[in-house]
Amino acid sequence: MEKYHPQKESQIEQHFIRHLEGLGYAYCKDIKDRASLEANFRNKFEALNNVRLTDGEFERLMGNIVSSDVYKASKTLRDKVEVVHDDGTTRFYPLVNLQNWCKNDYEVINQLRINTHSSYHRYDVIILINGLPLVQVELKAHGVSPRVAIKQIVDYKNDHENGYEHTLLAFMQLFIVSNEADTFYFANNPRKALTFDEKEQFLPVCRWADEQNKKVANLHEFAREVLRKCTLGELISRYMVLVETERKLLIMRPYQIYAVKKMVECIENNSGNGYIWHTTGSGKTLTSFKAATLLKDNPNIAKCLFVVDRKDLDKQTREEFNKFQKDCVEENTNTGELVRRMLSDEYKDKIIVTTIQKLGLALDKKNQRLDKLRERFAGQRVVFIFDECHRSQFGEYHRAIRDFFPRAQLFGFTGTPIFAENATRTKIEGREASALTTEDIFQKPLHTYAITHAIEDKSVLPFDVSFYRLQRDGSFDTGNVPKKIIVEKILEVHDKVSDNRRFNALFATASINDAIAYCKIFDEIQLEREKDSTYKPLRIACLFSPPAEGNRDIMQIQEELDQERQDNQVDPLGKKEALRRIISMYNQTYNTLHCIEEFDRYNSDVQQRIKWQGRNEVTKEQKIDITIVVDMLLTGFDSKYLNTLYVDKGLQYHGLIQAFSRTNRVLNERKPFGKILDFRAQSADALNTAVELFSGERDKSKDAAKIWLVEPAEVKVEQLEEAAQGLRSMMESHGLKPVPEEVPNLRGDAARANFVEQFKPLQRILIQLDQYVDTPPELQARIDAIISPDERQAFRTAYLELARELRQKRAAESADGAAEPTTVMQDIDLELVLFASAIIDYDYIISLIARMVNEAEPERREVTREEIVALLRSHSNLPEDREDILEFVCHPEVINGRTAGEISDEFCRFREAKWHRQLQELAHRYGVDQEGLSEFIESTLHVMRYDDSHLSDLFTDEGLGWRDRVTKKNALRADLVPLIRLRAAGQTIDNLPADV
């Protein structure tokens, strides 16, 4: 650990540069602008390729390689580039030493400024590899969150004509942010993939760790671990993945890198088999893809087969592999196609993704080409990578593979290994029977990243588990729970646990008969409740497999669906008819045409609708709130917007962890944990057993339980008291009463920033408390005594008003190229996602307006109007509509007596009329044609891309000089961009200037 801890950002920067010099970097203090950066790159390029370029040749080279497309530049970095010489010849040269990245020149520069027409950004520290800026390090002073640096980078990239476009900065691969004590890194990406705002989009940010998953947070420790020249070169060249179909970059997390290294080392040394224990949700597909692609170029390996155990996972994995690298894996439409590709010597057929069932058929004695396969692989080394290796590899297929490929190396990936305690199948050795474990088959663990590690890393979420039993008086505590009471309980709590239907849920039932019964009960109870016109029914789907009846696809699906396979053997006709009715109801709800004969399509549609939960462009009517299941979806299914699992099913060991883990994908602060509502009494003991077994460190299993499970609500209330006291003390320290109406009286940016930092943790705790189920009345009274609902809303309003002012001030400072934003303005992280509510949406506000205009009493009408205003001001939802709605509700006389639908139509007309007035005013103010201005906006919205060059075309006055034209254009842009953003209604528009 470094003894010297400078406080100021400039001191941290100089200390960091000295550290890099100690690691062998050359400090180029004279590179401060675009010209010197390009001159240095030219020297390095010429030295690498032993060539001298004329000015014309270098200009053509720059024209070929510099792009606004990060993905294109990243591809160029890893390839050779064309140079057209003055004599007409064309040659291809590498930009860096691709064979040995250690032999490139590594330099460090600081305070580089790239000035463009619209931005004047300055960058703290940049690492150059062979003259190319590949790593940017943004530093903050002690005590300032690195999130602020992340937001700054994203804002820089969103600025119009920013320095990352059409300059060498387009080659940037990696961003590092640090306040010296805390350090994170993330990959550069196009704007669409690099979002960091109050919307529900998650920017993957990594923290480095050693092989034992000990975090490396200090900047200088990070430099020693990651920024050594050869290590950094390897990280960029081997452990970044260019996702071709999405044209974006991924950087692997440390545990993924260690796992790949262990696998490759094991294969290179031909040292047997092994398995990777990486918890569910940790990105096993990316890890296996990288391992497979590195093996593709190993001449000692004849084939690499990635083996899954279900048809849907075959498709999912193939699509994931091809997403990373287009057409790198082809579909095996049948067993014959698989055999053809196994016999093929073509490079594209070296990696094969297949199901274990197809592989088993390929190796069956009935296969006519079995001898050709045996001849093809005689003496050949073949690598098998098994996904979810806690499942089918324990059967006959696995034994057949080992017998047929004696020189095969087998590697397994699992989130829940099979230990002696949870082994369910046996091996017979002589007369003795013993449990068959993951280690029995795969010999040894190569790397472990258990769920305990992932929760600590915030790669996945912890769990909030509530156990329900029923007492004689009808309350939940002890005894068996009737299905109707369970359904009523679910309907009672679902809006709360789902954050007002922002998220959705699975309901795991014990059998197909139970799933059918629950489906019927939900339908009956909701039908009765719909007699109340204010009730909004939950959208319920049900998914279980039909009787196979010889259908190979269904038989394959059911291989790992033990309960469903067993259930379908009893009264198969009854199960089939019930599923027909369920699919028919589904068709009526979603206007689809599914049938039981094409179960795959129905299954895919249900999964897709669950995943649509987070898509704003999909209406609520097309989404699913709760999906009733038996075995399906409880393993291998991922959705960030699934946050709750209702359980009326016995779960244990790996089955319990797999099922619970459907809920714990990370999204943002609105999803603090995965929620489990368990109506089975025995699951409490099963959970404790699973924690002990799968913590990854059995001797620390007691501590692991604290990591896996969220703190009790009582502990959160204590934290709330502490946060509330901190807020009050802060207000009093500025001579103000600790009440919301005094917040506007805070003087100076520092005081207002202090309020922001004090209120955020309080709001975060309140969000978490809102999502606890069945908070006891006495505890709720304690919460309300700490901060009442009215006080909470008033503080939220004060916060958002202050946030709006600070953002406007920051935008104004950023727009002034000559002025540096104040430190306070730079260092505020507003985290507006903490103030977005799923229920305060457009429909909800319109319903309140309808209630307001139809109130008979003027006093109640005014109360409702004030409620609407307060809601809009205390939530960060509807930023595009907020001002229009506030203006609209001030004139209720024009909509008195109207229905909600009529009011919505009237509001649309009101907004459209206002839009045309604004357009007319803009055109008049800047002397441009109104029709041309309207066409520019509509064209922008049609292609969802802003083209600033077309804005110049609106100024047709020939007497306007170029300087005046630029001034007018910039002024028009400043007024126009907010209107375009409003018109886009939250959709992302490429190249639209940020913070205007």
Coordinates of N, CA, C and O in Angstrom, one line a residue, residues 470-581:
L470 N -49.5 -20.5 7.4 CA -50.9 -19.9 7.7 C -51.3 -20.3 9.2 O -51.3 -21.5 9.5
Q471 N -51.7 -19.3 10.0 CA -52.2 -19.6 11.3 C -53.7 -19.9 11.3 O -54.3 -19.6 10.3
R472 N -54.2 -20.3 12.4 CA -55.7 -20.6 12.5 C -56.5 -19.4 12.2 O -57.6 -19.4 11.7
D473 N -56.0 -18.2 12.6 CA -56.8 -17.0 12.5 C -56.7 -16.4 11.0 O -57.2 -15.4 10.7
G474 N -56.0 -17.2 10.2 CA -55.9 -16.7 8.8 C -54.6 -16.0 8.4 O -54.4 -15.7 7.2
S475 N -53.8 -15.6 9.4 CA -52.6 -15.0 9.1 C -51.5 -16.0 8.8 O -51.6 -17.1 9.2
F476 N -50.5 -15.5 8.1 CA -49.5 -16.5 7.6 C -48.4 -16.7 8.8 O -47.9 -15.7 9.3
D477 N -48.3 -17.9 9.2 CA -47.2 -18.2 10.1 C -46.9 -19.7 10.2 O -45.8 -20.2 10.0
T478 N -47.9 -20.6 10.4 CA -47.7 -22.0 10.5 C -48.7 -22.8 9.8 O -49.9 -22.3 9.6
G479 N -48.4 -24.0 9.4 CA -49.3 -24.9 8.7 C -49.3 -24.8 7.2 O -48.6 -24.0 6.6
N480 N -50.0 -25.7 6.5 CA -50.1 -25.7 5.1 C -51.0 -24.5 4.6 O -52.0 -24.2 5.3
V481 N -50.7 -24.0 3.4 CA -51.4 -22.8 2.9 C -52.3 -23.2 1.8 O -51.8 -23.7 0.7
P482 N -53.6 -23.0 1.8 CA -54.5 -23.3 0.7 C -54.2 -22.4 -0.5 O -53.7 -21.3 -0.3
K483 N -54.4 -23.0 -1.7 CA -54.0 -22.2 -2.9 C -54.7 -20.9 -3.1 O -54.1 -19.9 -3.5
K484 N -56.0 -20.8 -2.7 CA -56.7 -19.6 -2.9 C -56.1 -18.5 -2.0 O -56.0 -17.3 -2.4
I485 N -55.7 -18.8 -0.8 CA -55.1 -17.8 0.1 C -53.8 -17.4 -0.4 O -53.4 -16.2 -0.3
I486 N -53.0 -18.3 -1.0 CA -51.7 -18.0 -1.6 C -51.9 -17.0 -2.8 O -51.2 -16.0 -2.9
V487 N -52.9 -17.2 -3.6 CA -53.2 -16.3 -4.7 C -53.6 -15.0 -4.2 O -53.1 -13.9 -4.7
E488 N -54.5 -14.9 -3.2 CA -54.9 -13.7 -2.7 C -53.7 -12.9 -2.1 O -53.6 -11.7 -2.2
K489 N -52.8 -13.6 -1.5 CA -51.6 -13.0 -0.9 C -50.7 -12.4 -2.0 O -50.2 -11.3 -1.9
I490 N -50.6 -13.2 -3.1 CA -49.7 -12.7 -4.2 C -50.4 -11.4 -4.8 O -49.7 -10.4 -5.1
L491 N -51.7 -11.5 -5.0 CA -52.4 -10.3 -5.6 C -52.3 -9.1 -4.6 O -52.2 -7.9 -5.1
E492 N -52.2 -9.3 -3.3 CA -52.1 -8.3 -2.3 C -50.7 -7.6 -2.4 O -50.6 -6.4 -2.3
V493 N -49.7 -8.4 -2.5 CA -48.3 -7.8 -2.4 C -47.6 -7.6 -3.7 O -46.6 -6.9 -3.7
H494 N -48.2 -8.0 -4.8 CA -47.4 -8.0 -6.1 C -47.0 -6.6 -6.5 O -45.9 -6.3 -6.9
D495 N -47.9 -5.6 -6.4 CA -47.6 -4.2 -6.8 C -46.4 -3.7 -5.9 O -45.5 -3.0 -6.4
K496 N -46.4 -4.1 -4.7 CA -45.3 -3.6 -3.8 C -44.0 -4.2 -4.1 O -43.0 -3.6 -4.3
V497 N -44.0 -5.6 -4.3 CA -42.7 -6.2 -4.5 C -42.2 -6.0 -5.9 O -41.0 -6.1 -6.1
S498 N -43.1 -5.7 -6.8 CA -42.6 -5.4 -8.2 C -42.4 -4.0 -8.5 O -42.2 -3.6 -9.7
D499 N -42.4 -3.1 -7.4 CA -42.2 -1.7 -7.6 C -43.2 -1.1 -8.6 O -42.9 -0.5 -9.6
N500 N -44.5 -1.4 -8.2 CA -45.6 -1.0 -9.1 C -45.5 -1.5 -10.5 O -45.7 -0.7 -11.4
R501 N -45.2 -2.8 -10.6 CA -45.2 -3.5 -11.9 C -44.1 -3.0 -12.8 O -44.1 -3.3 -14.0
R502 N -43.1 -2.4 -12.3 CA -41.8 -2.1 -13.0 C -41.2 -3.4 -13.4 O -40.6 -3.6 -14.4
F503 N -41.2 -4.4 -12.5 CA -40.6 -5.7 -12.6 C -41.7 -6.8 -12.7 O -42.9 -6.5 -12.5
N504 N -41.3 -8.0 -13.1 CA -42.2 -9.1 -13.1 C -41.7 -10.3 -12.3 O -40.6 -10.2 -11.7
A505 N -42.5 -11.4 -12.3 CA -42.2 -12.5 -11.4 C -42.4 -13.8 -12.0 O -43.2 -14.0 -13.0
L506 N -41.8 -14.8 -11.5 CA -42.1 -16.2 -11.7 C -42.8 -16.8 -10.5 O -42.6 -16.3 -9.4
F507 N -43.7 -17.8 -10.7 CA -44.4 -18.5 -9.6 C -44.1 -20.0 -9.8 O -44.6 -20.6 -10.7
A508 N -43.2 -20.5 -9.0 CA -42.8 -21.9 -9.1 C -43.8 -22.8 -8.3 O -43.9 -22.6 -7.1
T509 N -44.4 -23.7 -9.0 CA -45.4 -24.6 -8.4 C -44.9 -26.1 -8.3 O -43.9 -26.4 -9.1
A510 N -45.5 -26.9 -7.5 CA -45.0 -28.2 -7.2 C -45.2 -29.2 -8.3 O -44.5 -30.2 -8.4
S511 N -46.3 -29.0 -9.1 CA -46.6 -30.0 -10.1 C -47.4 -29.3 -11.3 O -47.9 -28.2 -11.1
I512 N -47.6 -30.1 -12.3 CA -48.4 -29.5 -13.4 C -49.9 -29.3 -13.0 O -50.5 -28.3 -13.3
N513 N -50.4 -30.3 -12.2 CA -51.8 -30.1 -11.7 C -51.9 -28.8 -10.8 O -52.9 -28.1 -10.9
D514 N -50.9 -28.6 -10.0 CA -50.9 -27.3 -9.2 C -50.8 -26.1 -10.1 O -51.5 -25.1 -9.9
A515 N -50.0 -26.1 -11.2 CA -49.9 -25.0 -12.1 C -51.3 -24.7 -12.7 O -51.7 -23.6 -12.8
I516 N -51.9 -25.8 -13.2 CA -53.3 -25.7 -13.8 C -54.3 -25.1 -12.8 O -55.0 -24.2 -13.1
A517 N -54.2 -25.6 -11.6 CA -55.1 -25.1 -10.5 C -54.9 -23.6 -10.2 O -55.8 -22.8 -10.1
Y518 N -53.6 -23.2 -10.1 CA -53.3 -21.8 -9.8 C -53.8 -20.9 -10.9 O -54.3 -19.8 -10.7
C519 N -53.6 -21.4 -12.1 CA -54.0 -20.6 -13.3 C -55.5 -20.3 -13.2 O -55.9 -19.2 -13.5
K520 N -56.2 -21.3 -12.9 CA -57.7 -21.2 -12.8 C -58.1 -20.2 -11.6 O -59.0 -19.4 -11.8
I521 N -57.4 -20.4 -10.5 CA -57.8 -19.5 -9.3 C -57.4 -18.1 -9.6 O -58.2 -17.2 -9.3
F522 N -56.3 -17.8 -10.2 CA -56.0 -16.4 -10.6 C -57.1 -15.8 -11.4 O -57.5 -14.7 -11.3
D523 N -57.5 -16.6 -12.4 CA -58.5 -16.2 -13.4 C -59.8 -15.8 -12.7 O -60.4 -14.8 -12.9
E524 N -60.2 -16.7 -11.8 CA -61.5 -16.6 -11.1 C -61.5 -15.3 -10.1 O -62.4 -14.5 -10.1
I525 N -60.4 -15.2 -9.4 CA -60.4 -14.1 -8.4 C -60.3 -12.8 -9.1 O -60.9 -11.8 -8.7
Q526 N -59.5 -12.7 -10.2 CA -59.3 -11.5 -10.9 C -60.6 -11.1 -11.6 O -60.9 -9.9 -11.7
L527 N -61.3 -12.1 -12.1 CA -62.5 -11.8 -12.8 C -63.5 -11.2 -11.9 O -64.2 -10.2 -12.2
E528 N -63.6 -11.6 -10.6 CA -64.4 -11.1 -9.6 C -64.0 -9.6 -9.3 O -64.8 -8.7 -9.2
R529 N -62.7 -9.4 -9.2 CA -62.2 -8.1 -8.8 C -62.4 -7.1 -9.9 O -62.4 -5.9 -9.6
E530 N -62.4 -7.5 -11.1 CA -62.6 -6.6 -12.3 C -64.0 -6.0 -12.3 O -64.2 -5.0 -13.1
K531 N -64.9 -6.4 -11.4 CA -66.2 -5.7 -11.3 C -66.0 -4.3 -10.8 O -66.8 -3.5 -11.0
D532 N -64.9 -4.1 -10.1 CA -64.5 -2.8 -9.6 C -63.7 -2.2 -10.8 O -62.6 -2.7 -11.1
S533 N -64.2 -1.1 -11.4 CA -63.6 -0.6 -12.6 C -62.2 0.0 -12.4 O -61.4 0.2 -13.3
T534 N -61.9 0.2 -11.1 CA -60.5 0.8 -10.8 C -59.5 -0.3 -10.7 O -58.3 0.0 -10.7
Y535 N -59.9 -1.6 -10.7 CA -58.9 -2.7 -10.5 C -58.2 -3.0 -11.8 O -58.8 -3.1 -12.9
K536 N -56.9 -3.0 -11.8 CA -56.1 -3.3 -12.9 C -55.6 -4.8 -12.8 O -54.7 -5.0 -12.0
P537 N -56.1 -5.7 -13.6 CA -55.7 -7.1 -13.4 C -54.2 -7.4 -13.8 O -53.7 -6.7 -14.7
L538 N -53.6 -8.3 -13.1 CA -52.3 -8.7 -13.4 C -52.4 -9.6 -14.7 O -53.4 -10.4 -14.8
R539 N -51.4 -9.6 -15.5 CA -51.4 -10.4 -16.7 C -50.6 -11.7 -16.3 O -49.4 -11.7 -16.1
I540 N -51.3 -12.8 -16.3 CA -50.8 -14.1 -15.9 C -50.6 -15.0 -17.1 O -51.5 -15.2 -17.9
A541 N -49.4 -15.6 -17.1 CA -49.1 -16.7 -18.2 C -48.7 -17.9 -17.4 O -48.4 -17.9 -16.2
C542 N -48.8 -19.0 -18.1 CA -48.5 -20.3 -17.5 C -47.7 -21.2 -18.5 O -48.0 -21.2 -19.7
L543 N -46.6 -21.8 -18.0 CA -45.7 -22.5 -18.9 C -45.3 -23.8 -18.3 O -44.6 -23.8 -17.3
F544 N -45.7 -24.9 -19.0 CA -45.1 -26.2 -18.6 C -45.2 -27.1 -19.9 O -45.9 -26.8 -20.8
S545 N -44.4 -28.1 -20.0 CA -44.3 -28.9 -21.2 C -45.4 -29.9 -21.3 O -45.9 -30.4 -20.3
P546 N -45.9 -30.2 -22.5 CA -47.0 -31.1 -22.8 C -46.4 -32.5 -22.7 O -45.2 -32.8 -22.7
P547 N -47.3 -33.5 -22.7 CA -46.9 -34.9 -22.9 C -46.1 -35.1 -24.1 O -46.5 -34.6 -25.2
A548 N -45.0 -35.8 -24.1 CA -44.1 -35.9 -25.2 C -44.7 -36.7 -26.4 O -44.6 -36.3 -27.5
E549 N -45.3 -37.8 -26.1 CA -46.0 -38.7 -27.1 C -45.0 -39.0 -28.3 O -45.5 -38.9 -29.4
G550 N -43.8 -39.2 -28.0 CA -42.8 -39.6 -29.0 C -42.2 -38.4 -29.7 O -41.3 -38.5 -30.5
N551 N -42.6 -37.1 -29.4 CA -42.0 -35.9 -30.0 C -40.6 -35.7 -29.4 O -40.4 -35.5 -28.2
R552 N -39.6 -35.8 -30.3 CA -38.2 -35.8 -29.8 C -37.9 -34.4 -29.2 O -37.1 -34.4 -28.3
D553 N -38.4 -33.3 -29.8 CA -38.1 -32.0 -29.2 C -38.7 -31.9 -27.8 O -38.0 -31.4 -26.9
I554 N -39.9 -32.4 -27.6 CA -40.4 -32.3 -26.2 C -39.6 -33.3 -25.3 O -39.4 -32.9 -24.1
M555 N -39.3 -34.4 -25.8 CA -38.5 -35.4 -25.0 C -37.2 -34.8 -24.5 O -36.7 -34.9 -23.4
Q556 N -36.6 -34.0 -25.5 CA -35.3 -33.4 -25.2 C -35.5 -32.3 -24.1 O -34.7 -32.2 -23.2
I557 N -36.6 -31.5 -24.3 CA -36.8 -30.4 -23.3 C -37.0 -31.0 -21.9 O -36.5 -30.5 -20.9
Q558 N -37.7 -32.2 -21.8 CA -38.1 -32.8 -20.6 C -36.9 -33.6 -19.9 O -37.1 -34.0 -18.7
E559 N -35.8 -33.7 -20.6 CA -34.7 -34.5 -19.9 C -34.3 -33.9 -18.6 O -33.9 -34.7 -17.7
E560 N -34.3 -32.6 -18.5 CA -34.0 -32.0 -17.2 C -35.2 -31.5 -16.4 O -35.0 -30.7 -15.5
L561 N -36.4 -31.8 -16.9 CA -37.6 -31.3 -16.2 C -38.2 -32.5 -15.5 O -39.3 -33.1 -16.0
D562 N -37.6 -33.0 -14.4 CA -38.0 -34.3 -13.8 C -39.5 -34.3 -13.4 O -40.2 -35.3 -13.6
Q563 N -39.9 -33.2 -12.8 CA -41.3 -33.2 -12.3 C -42.3 -33.2 -13.4 O -43.3 -34.0 -13.4
E564 N -42.0 -32.4 -14.4 CA -43.0 -32.4 -15.6 C -43.0 -33.7 -16.3 O -44.1 -34.1 -16.8
R565 N -41.8 -34.3 -16.5 CA -41.8 -35.6 -17.2 C -42.6 -36.6 -16.4 O -43.4 -37.4 -17.0
Q566 N -42.4 -36.6 -15.1 CA -43.2 -37.6 -14.3 C -44.7 -37.3 -14.3 O -45.5 -38.2 -14.4
D567 N -45.0 -36.0 -14.2 CA -46.5 -35.6 -14.1 C -47.2 -36.0 -15.4 O -48.4 -36.4 -15.4
N568 N -46.5 -35.8 -16.5 CA -47.1 -36.1 -17.8 C -47.4 -37.6 -18.1 O -48.1 -37.9 -19.1
Q569 N -46.9 -38.4 -17.2 CA -47.2 -39.9 -17.4 C -48.6 -40.2 -16.8 O -49.1 -41.3 -17.1
V570 N -49.1 -39.3 -16.0 CA -50.4 -39.6 -15.4 C -51.4 -38.7 -16.0 O -51.3 -37.4 -16.1
D571 N -52.5 -39.3 -16.6 CA -53.5 -38.5 -17.3 C -53.0 -37.6 -18.3 O -53.2 -36.3 -18.3
P572 N -52.2 -38.1 -19.3 CA -51.6 -37.2 -20.3 C -52.6 -36.4 -21.1 O -52.4 -35.2 -21.4
L573 N -53.8 -37.0 -21.4 CA -54.8 -36.3 -22.1 C -55.4 -35.1 -21.4 O -55.6 -34.1 -21.9
G574 N -55.6 -35.3 -20.1 CA -56.1 -34.2 -19.3 C -55.1 -33.1 -19.2 O -55.5 -31.9 -19.3
K575 N -53.8 -33.4 -19.1 CA -52.7 -32.4 -19.1 C -52.7 -31.6 -20.4 O -52.6 -30.4 -20.5
K576 N -52.9 -32.4 -21.5 CA -52.8 -31.8 -22.8 C -54.0 -30.8 -23.0 O -53.8 -29.7 -23.5
E577 N -55.2 -31.2 -22.6 CA -56.3 -30.4 -22.8 C -56.2 -29.1 -21.9 O -56.6 -28.0 -22.3
A578 N -55.7 -29.3 -20.7 CA -55.5 -28.1 -19.8 C -54.5 -27.1 -20.5 O -54.8 -25.9 -20.4
L579 N -53.5 -27.6 -21.0 CA -52.5 -26.7 -21.7 C -53.1 -26.1 -22.9 O -52.8 -24.9 -23.2
R580 N -54.0 -26.8 -23.6 CA -54.7 -26.2 -24.8 C -55.5 -25.0 -24.3 O -55.5 -23.9 -24.9
R581 N -56.2 -25.2 -23.2 CA -57.0 -24.1 -22.7 C -56.2 -22.9 -22.2 O -56.5 -21.7 -22.5

